[in-house]
Structure formats: structure tokens, C-alpha cells
Coordinates of N, CA, C and O in Angstrom, one line a residue:
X907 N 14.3 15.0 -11.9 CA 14.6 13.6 -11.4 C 13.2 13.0 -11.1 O 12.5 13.5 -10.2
X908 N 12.7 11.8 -11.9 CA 11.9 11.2 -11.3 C 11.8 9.8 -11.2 O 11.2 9.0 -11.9
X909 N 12.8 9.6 -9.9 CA 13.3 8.4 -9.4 C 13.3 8.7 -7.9 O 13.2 9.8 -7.4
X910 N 13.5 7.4 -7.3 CA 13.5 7.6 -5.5 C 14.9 6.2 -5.6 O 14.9 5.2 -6.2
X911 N 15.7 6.7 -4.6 CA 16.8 5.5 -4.4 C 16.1 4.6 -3.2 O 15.7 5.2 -2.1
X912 N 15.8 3.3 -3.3 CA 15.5 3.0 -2.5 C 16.9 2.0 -0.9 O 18.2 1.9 -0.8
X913 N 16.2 1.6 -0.2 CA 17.4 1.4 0.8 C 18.2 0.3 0.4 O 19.3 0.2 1.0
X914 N 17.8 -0.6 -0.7 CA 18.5 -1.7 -1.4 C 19.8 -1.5 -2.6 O 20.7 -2.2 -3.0
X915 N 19.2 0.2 -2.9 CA 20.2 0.6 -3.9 C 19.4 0.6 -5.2 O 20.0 0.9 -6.3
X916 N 17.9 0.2 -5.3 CA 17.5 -0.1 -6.3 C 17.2 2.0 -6.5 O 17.4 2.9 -5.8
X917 N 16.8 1.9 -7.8 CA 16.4 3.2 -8.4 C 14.8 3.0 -9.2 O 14.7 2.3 -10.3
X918 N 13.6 3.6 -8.5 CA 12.5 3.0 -8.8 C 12.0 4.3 -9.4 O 11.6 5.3 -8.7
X919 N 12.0 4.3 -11.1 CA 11.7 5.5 -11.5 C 10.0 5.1 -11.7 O 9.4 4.1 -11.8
X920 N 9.4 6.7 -11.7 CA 7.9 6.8 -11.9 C 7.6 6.7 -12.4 O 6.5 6.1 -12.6
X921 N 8.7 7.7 -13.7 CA 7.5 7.6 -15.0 C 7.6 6.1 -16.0 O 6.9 5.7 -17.0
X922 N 8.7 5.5 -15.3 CA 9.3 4.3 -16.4 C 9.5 3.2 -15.3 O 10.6 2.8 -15.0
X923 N 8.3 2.8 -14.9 CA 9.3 2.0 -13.4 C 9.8 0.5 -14.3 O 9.1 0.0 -15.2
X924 N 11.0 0.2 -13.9 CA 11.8 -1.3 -14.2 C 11.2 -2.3 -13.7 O 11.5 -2.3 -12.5
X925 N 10.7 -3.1 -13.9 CA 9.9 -4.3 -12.5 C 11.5 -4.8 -11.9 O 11.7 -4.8 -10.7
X926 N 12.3 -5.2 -12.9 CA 13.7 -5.3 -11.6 C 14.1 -4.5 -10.7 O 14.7 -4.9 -9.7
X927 N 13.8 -3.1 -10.7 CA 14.2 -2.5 -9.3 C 12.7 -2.6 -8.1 O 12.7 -2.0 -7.0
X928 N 11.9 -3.3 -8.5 CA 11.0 -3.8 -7.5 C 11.5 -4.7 -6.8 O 11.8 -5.8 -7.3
X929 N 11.7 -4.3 -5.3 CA 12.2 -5.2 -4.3 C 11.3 -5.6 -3.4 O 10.7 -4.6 -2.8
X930 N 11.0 -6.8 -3.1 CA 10.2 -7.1 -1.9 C 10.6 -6.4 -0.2 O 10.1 -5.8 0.8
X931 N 11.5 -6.8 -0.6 CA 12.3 -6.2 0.9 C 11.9 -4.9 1.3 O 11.1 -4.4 2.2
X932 N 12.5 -4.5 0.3 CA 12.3 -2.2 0.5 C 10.3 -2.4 0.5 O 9.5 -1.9 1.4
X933 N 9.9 -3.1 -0.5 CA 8.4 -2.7 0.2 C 7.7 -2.6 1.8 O 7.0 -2.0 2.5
X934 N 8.8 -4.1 1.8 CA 8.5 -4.1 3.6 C 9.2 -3.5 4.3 O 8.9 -3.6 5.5
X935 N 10.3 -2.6 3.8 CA 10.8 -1.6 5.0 C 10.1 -0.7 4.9 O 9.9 0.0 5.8
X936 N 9.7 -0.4 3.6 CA 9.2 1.3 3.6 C 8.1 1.5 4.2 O 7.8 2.6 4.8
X937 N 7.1 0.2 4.0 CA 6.0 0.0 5.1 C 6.1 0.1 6.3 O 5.0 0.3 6.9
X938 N 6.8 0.0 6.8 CA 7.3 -0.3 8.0 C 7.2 0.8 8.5 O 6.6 0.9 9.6
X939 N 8.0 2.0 7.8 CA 8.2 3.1 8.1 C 7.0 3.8 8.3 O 6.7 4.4 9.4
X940 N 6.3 3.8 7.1 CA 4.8 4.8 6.8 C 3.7 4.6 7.9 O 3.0 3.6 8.1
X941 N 3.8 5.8 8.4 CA 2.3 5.9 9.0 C 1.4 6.1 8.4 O 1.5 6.7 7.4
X942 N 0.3 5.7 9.0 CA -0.3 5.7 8.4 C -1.6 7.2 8.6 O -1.7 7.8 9.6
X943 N -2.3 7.5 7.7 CA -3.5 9.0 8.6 C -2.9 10.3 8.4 O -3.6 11.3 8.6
X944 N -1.3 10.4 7.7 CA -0.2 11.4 7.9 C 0.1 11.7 8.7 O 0.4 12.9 9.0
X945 N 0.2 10.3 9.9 CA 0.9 10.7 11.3 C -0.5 11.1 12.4 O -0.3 11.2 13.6
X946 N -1.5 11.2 11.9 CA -2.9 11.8 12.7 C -3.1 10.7 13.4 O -4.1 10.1 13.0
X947 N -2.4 10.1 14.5 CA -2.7 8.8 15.6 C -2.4 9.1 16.7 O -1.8 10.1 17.3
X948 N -2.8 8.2 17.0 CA -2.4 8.3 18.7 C -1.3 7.7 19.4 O -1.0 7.8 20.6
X949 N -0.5 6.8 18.1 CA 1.0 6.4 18.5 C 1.3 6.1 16.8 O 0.7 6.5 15.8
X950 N 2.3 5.4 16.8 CA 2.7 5.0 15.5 C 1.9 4.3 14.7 O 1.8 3.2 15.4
X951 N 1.5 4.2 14.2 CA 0.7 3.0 12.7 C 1.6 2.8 11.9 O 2.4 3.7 11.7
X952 N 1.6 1.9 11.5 CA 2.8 1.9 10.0 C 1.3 0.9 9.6 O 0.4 0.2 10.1
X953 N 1.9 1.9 7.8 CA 1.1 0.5 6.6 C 1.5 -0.5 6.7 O 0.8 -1.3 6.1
X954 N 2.5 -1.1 7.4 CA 3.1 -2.3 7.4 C 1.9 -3.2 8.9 O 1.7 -4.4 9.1
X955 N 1.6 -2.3 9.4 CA 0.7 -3.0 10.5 C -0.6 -3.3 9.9 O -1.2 -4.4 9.9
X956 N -1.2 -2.1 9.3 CA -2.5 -2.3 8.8 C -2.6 -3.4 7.8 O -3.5 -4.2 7.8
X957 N -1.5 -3.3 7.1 CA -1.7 -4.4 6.3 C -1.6 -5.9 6.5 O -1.8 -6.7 5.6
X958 N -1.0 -6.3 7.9 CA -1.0 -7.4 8.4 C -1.9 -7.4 8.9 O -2.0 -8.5 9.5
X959 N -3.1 -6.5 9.3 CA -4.3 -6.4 10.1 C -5.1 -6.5 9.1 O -6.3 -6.5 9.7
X960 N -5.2 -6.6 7.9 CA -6.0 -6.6 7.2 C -6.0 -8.3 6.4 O -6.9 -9.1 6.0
X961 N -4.5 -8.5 6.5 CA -4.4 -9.9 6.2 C -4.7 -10.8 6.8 O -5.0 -11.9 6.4
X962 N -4.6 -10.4 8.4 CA -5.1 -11.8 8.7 C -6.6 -11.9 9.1 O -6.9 -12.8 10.0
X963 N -7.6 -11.0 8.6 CA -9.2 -10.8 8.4 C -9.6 -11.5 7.7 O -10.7 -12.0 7.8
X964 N -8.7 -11.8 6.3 CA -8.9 -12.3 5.1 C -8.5 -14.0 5.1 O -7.6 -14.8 5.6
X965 N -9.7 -14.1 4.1 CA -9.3 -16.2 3.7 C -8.2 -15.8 3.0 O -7.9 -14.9 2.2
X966 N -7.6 -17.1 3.6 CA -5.7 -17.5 3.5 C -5.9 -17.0 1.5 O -5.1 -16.2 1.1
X967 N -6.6 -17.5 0.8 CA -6.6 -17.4 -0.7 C -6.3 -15.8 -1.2 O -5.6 -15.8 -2.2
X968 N -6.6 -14.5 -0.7 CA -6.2 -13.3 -0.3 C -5.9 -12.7 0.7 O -6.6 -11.7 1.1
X969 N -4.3 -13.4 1.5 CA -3.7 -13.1 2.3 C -2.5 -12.1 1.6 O -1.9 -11.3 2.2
X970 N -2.4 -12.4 0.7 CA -1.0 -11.8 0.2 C -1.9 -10.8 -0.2 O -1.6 -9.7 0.5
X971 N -2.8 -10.7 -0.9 CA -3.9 -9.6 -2.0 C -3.7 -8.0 -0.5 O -3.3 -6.9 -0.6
X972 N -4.3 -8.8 0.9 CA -4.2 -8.1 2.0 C -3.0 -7.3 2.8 O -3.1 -6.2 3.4
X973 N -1.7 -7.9 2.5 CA -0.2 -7.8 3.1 C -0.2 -6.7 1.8 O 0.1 -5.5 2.0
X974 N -0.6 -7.5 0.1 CA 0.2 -6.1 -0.8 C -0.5 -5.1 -1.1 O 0.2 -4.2 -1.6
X975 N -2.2 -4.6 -1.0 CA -3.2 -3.9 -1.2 C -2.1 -2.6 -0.8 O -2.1 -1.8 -1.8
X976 N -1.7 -2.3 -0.2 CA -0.8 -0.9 0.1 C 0.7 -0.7 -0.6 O 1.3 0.3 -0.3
X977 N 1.3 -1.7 -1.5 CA 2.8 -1.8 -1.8 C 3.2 -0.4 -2.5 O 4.2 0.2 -2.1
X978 N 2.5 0.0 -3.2 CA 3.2 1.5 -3.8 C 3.3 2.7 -2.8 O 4.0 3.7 -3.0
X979 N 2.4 2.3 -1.4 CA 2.9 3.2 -0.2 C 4.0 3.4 0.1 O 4.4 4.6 0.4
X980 N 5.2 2.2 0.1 CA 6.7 2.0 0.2 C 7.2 3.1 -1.0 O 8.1 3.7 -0.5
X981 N 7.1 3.4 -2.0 CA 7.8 4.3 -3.0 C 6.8 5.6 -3.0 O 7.4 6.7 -3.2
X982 N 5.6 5.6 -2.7 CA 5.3 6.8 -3.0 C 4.7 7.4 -1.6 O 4.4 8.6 -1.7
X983 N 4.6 6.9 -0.6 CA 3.9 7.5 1.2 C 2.5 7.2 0.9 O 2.1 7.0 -0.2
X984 N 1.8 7.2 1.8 CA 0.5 7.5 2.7 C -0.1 8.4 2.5 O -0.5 9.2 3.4
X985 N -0.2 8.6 1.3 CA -1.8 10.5 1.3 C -2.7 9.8 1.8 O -3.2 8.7 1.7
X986 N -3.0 11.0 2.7 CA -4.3 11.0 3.3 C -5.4 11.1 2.0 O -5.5 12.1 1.3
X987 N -6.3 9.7 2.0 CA -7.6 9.8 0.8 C -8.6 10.8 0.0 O -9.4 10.7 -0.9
X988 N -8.2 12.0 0.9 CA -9.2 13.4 0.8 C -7.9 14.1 -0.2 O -7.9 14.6 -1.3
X989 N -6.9 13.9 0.6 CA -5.5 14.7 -0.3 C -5.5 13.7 -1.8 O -5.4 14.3 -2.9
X990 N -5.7 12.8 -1.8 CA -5.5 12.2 -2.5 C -6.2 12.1 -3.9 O -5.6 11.9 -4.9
X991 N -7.7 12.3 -3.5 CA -8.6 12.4 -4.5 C -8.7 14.4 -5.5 O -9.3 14.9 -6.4
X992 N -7.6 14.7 -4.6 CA -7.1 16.5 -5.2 C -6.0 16.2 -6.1 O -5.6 17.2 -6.6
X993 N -5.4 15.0 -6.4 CA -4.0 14.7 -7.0 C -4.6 13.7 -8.0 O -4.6 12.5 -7.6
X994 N -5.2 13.9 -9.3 CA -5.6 12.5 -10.2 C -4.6 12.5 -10.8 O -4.7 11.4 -11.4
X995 N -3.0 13.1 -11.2 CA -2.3 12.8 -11.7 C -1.3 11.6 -10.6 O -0.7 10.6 -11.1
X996 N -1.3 11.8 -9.5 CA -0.6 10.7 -8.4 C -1.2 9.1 -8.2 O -0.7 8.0 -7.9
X997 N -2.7 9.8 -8.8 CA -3.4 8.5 -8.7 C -2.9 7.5 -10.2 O -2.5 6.3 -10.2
X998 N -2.9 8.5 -11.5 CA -2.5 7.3 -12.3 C -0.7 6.9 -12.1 O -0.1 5.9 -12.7
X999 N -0.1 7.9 -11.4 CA 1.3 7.1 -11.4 C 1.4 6.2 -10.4 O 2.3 5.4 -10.4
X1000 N -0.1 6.3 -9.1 CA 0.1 4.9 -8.5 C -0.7 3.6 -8.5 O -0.5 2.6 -7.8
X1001 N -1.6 3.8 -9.5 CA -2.1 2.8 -10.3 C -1.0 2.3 -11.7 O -1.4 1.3 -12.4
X1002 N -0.1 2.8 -12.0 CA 0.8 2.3 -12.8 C 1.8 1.6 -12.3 O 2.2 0.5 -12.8
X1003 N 2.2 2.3 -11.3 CA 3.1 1.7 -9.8 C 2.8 -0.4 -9.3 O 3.5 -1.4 -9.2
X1004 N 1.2 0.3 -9.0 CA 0.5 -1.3 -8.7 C 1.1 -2.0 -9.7 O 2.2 -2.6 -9.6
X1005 N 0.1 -2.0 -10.8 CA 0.6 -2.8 -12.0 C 1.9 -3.5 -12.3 O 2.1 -4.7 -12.6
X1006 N 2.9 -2.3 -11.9 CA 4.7 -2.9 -12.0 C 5.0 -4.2 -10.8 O 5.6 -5.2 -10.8
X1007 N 3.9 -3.2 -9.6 CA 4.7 -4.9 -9.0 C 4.2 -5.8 -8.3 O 4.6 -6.6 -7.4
X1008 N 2.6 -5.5 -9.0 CA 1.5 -6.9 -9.3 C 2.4 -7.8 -10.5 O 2.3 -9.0 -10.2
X1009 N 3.0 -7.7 -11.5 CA 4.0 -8.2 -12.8 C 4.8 -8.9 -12.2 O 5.0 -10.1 -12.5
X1010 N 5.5 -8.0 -11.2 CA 7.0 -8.3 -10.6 C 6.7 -9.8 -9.9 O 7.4 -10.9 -9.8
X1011 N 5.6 -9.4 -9.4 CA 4.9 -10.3 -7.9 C 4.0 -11.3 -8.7 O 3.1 -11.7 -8.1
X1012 N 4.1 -11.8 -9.9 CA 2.8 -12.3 -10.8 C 2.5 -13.5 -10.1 O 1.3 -13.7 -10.3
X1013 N 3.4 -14.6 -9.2 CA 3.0 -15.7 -8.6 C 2.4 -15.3 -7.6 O 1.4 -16.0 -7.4
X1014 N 2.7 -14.1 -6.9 CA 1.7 -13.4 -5.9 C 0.0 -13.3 -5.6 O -0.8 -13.5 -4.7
X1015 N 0.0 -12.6 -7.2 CA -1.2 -12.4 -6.9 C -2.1 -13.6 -8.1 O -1.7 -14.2 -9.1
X1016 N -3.4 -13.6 -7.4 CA -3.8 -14.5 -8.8 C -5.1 -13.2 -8.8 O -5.4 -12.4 -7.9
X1017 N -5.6 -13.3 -9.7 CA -6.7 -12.5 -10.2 C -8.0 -12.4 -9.9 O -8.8 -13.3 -10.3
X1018 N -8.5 -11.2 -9.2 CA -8.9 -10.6 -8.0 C -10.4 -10.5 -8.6 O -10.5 -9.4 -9.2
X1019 N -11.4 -11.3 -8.6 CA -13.1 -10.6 -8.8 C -13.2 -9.6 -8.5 O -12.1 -9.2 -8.1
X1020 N -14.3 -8.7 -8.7 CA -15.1 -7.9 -7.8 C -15.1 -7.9 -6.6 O -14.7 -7.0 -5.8
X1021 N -15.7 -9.5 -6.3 CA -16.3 -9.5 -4.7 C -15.0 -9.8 -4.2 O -15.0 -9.5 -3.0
X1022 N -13.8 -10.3 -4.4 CA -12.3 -10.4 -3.9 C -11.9 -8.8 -3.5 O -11.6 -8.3 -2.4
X1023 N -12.0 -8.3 -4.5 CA -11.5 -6.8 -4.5 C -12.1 -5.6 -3.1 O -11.5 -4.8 -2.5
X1024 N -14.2 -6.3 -3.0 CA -14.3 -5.6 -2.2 C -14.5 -6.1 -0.9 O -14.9 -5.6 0.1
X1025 N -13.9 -7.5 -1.1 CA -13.9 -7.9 0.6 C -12.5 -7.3 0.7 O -12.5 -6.5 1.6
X1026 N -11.2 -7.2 0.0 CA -10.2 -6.8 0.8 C -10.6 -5.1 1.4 O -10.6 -4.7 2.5
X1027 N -11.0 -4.3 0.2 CA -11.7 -2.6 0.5 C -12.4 -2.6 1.7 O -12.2 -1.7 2.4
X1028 N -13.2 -3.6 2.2 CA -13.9 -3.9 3.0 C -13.2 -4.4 4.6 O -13.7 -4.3 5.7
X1029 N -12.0 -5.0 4.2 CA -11.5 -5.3 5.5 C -10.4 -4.0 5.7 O -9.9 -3.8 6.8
X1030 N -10.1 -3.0 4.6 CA -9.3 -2.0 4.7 C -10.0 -1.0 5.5 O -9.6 -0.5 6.6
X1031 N -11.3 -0.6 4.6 CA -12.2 0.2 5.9 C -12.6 0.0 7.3 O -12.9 0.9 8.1
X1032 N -12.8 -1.1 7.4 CA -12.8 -1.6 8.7 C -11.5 -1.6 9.5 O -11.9 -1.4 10.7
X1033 N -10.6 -1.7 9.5 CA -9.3 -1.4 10.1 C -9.2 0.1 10.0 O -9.1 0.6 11.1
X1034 N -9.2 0.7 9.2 CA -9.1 2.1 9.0 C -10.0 2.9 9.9 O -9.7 4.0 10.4
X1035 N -11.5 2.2 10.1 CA -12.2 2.8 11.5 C -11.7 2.4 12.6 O -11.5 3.4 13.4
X1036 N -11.3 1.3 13.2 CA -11.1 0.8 14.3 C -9.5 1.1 14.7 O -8.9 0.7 15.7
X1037 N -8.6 2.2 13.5 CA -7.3 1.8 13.9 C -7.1 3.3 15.4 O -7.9 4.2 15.2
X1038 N -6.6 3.4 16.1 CA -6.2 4.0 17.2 C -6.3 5.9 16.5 O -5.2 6.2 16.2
X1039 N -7.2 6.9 16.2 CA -7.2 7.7 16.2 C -8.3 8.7 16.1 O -9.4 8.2 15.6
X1040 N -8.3 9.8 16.5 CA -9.8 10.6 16.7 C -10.7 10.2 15.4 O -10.6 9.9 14.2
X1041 N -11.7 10.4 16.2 CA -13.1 9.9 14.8 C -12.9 11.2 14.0 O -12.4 12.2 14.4
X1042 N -13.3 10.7 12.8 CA -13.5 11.5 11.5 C -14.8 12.3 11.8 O -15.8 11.7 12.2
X1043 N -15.0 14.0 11.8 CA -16.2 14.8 11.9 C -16.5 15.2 10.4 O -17.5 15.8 10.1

């Protein structure tokens, strides 16, 4: 099986995602849900906070770019970026993931420079230091 039901009822397969079972909604519950760090905090984080912490750092023109910079977190979790970079096969199913619902979302996003791309990277790391949990040794 490589599908996840999501809380909408939709069925968001991996290897074939549908852009119709992309739901806005379930992105923002699942965010909601995810902590963020794999739980390594000092209270709850959800991706859904970081990424409102990241959006509103950002000019209003990549506010949304900020709120969706994490959307495939909702179908696929939170790897920790060290775990992450041990999995290149997770990375192209969630760079394929993006894609489906950057498509879905096409009024969403408008198309991202360089320097767009690394000021949002840039307000991601910066939240990601400052968010509530022991320093990285």
C-alpha cells in the first residue's frame, strides 16, 4: 500500500499522487499535529506554528511561499534533517509531493527566484534556532 487516508477521506497516494486528493484543510490539520525536531522540545511545536512564524518574517508577496514551505510534512511527518539526508529516496518522493501541491495550489504560489527561495530558507533557519529546544552540539 502506498497511500495514507487522510482525515478528509481523501487517499493521497505517493507513488501517483492525484492533485484532487490534495486538500488544503488536511494540510493544515496535519500541521497542526507535527512536531516539529521529532518531538526534541521543550513543549509542543507543531509545523503549523513554525510555519506561521516564518510567514509572518516574510514580505506579504511570500507569505503563503512561508505558511506552505513545509506542506508535504502533513502527508509525509517531520524527519529530523540529519535523518533525512540518510533517506534520498524520501527526498525525491517529497520533492514530487511539493510539486503536486504547488499545481494544486498554482494561484498560490507565483514563482520563487533564488533570492525568494533563500530568504524563505533563511527565515526557516532562523526560527529553527530560536525555536524552544536544547542547542545543537
Amino acid at each position: 500500500m502506498s497511500f495514507i487516508i487522510t482525515r478528509s477521506g481523501k487517499h493521497v497516494n505517493f507513488v501517483a499522487t492525484d492533485p484532487s486528493q490534495i486538500d488544503i484543510d488536511d494540510i493544515a490539520e496535519g500541521l497542526s499535529k507535527e512536531c516539529r525536531f521529532g518531538g526534541h522540545c521543550e513543549g509542543f511545536y507543531s509545523v503549523a506554528q513554525h510555519s506561521i512564524h516564518v510567514a509572518y518574517i516574510l514580505p506579504p508577496e511570500l507569505r503563503l511561499e512561508g505558511l506552505l514551505h513545509d506542506a508535504t510534512e502533513a502527508y509525509m511527518r517531520d524527519i529530523p534533517s540529519p535523518l533525512k539526508e540518510l533517506l534520498p529516496d524520501y527526498g525525491v518522493l517529497e520533492h514530487k509531493l511539493d510539486a503536486v501541491i504547488r499545481a494544486t495550489n498554482v494561484e498560490a504560489f507565483s514563482p520563487c527566484s533564488q533570492v525568494q527561495i533563500q530568504y524563505v530558507s533563511s527565515a526557516c533557519t532562523w526560527f529553527g534556532s530560536a525555536s524552544p529546544r536544547h542547542s545543537m552540539k
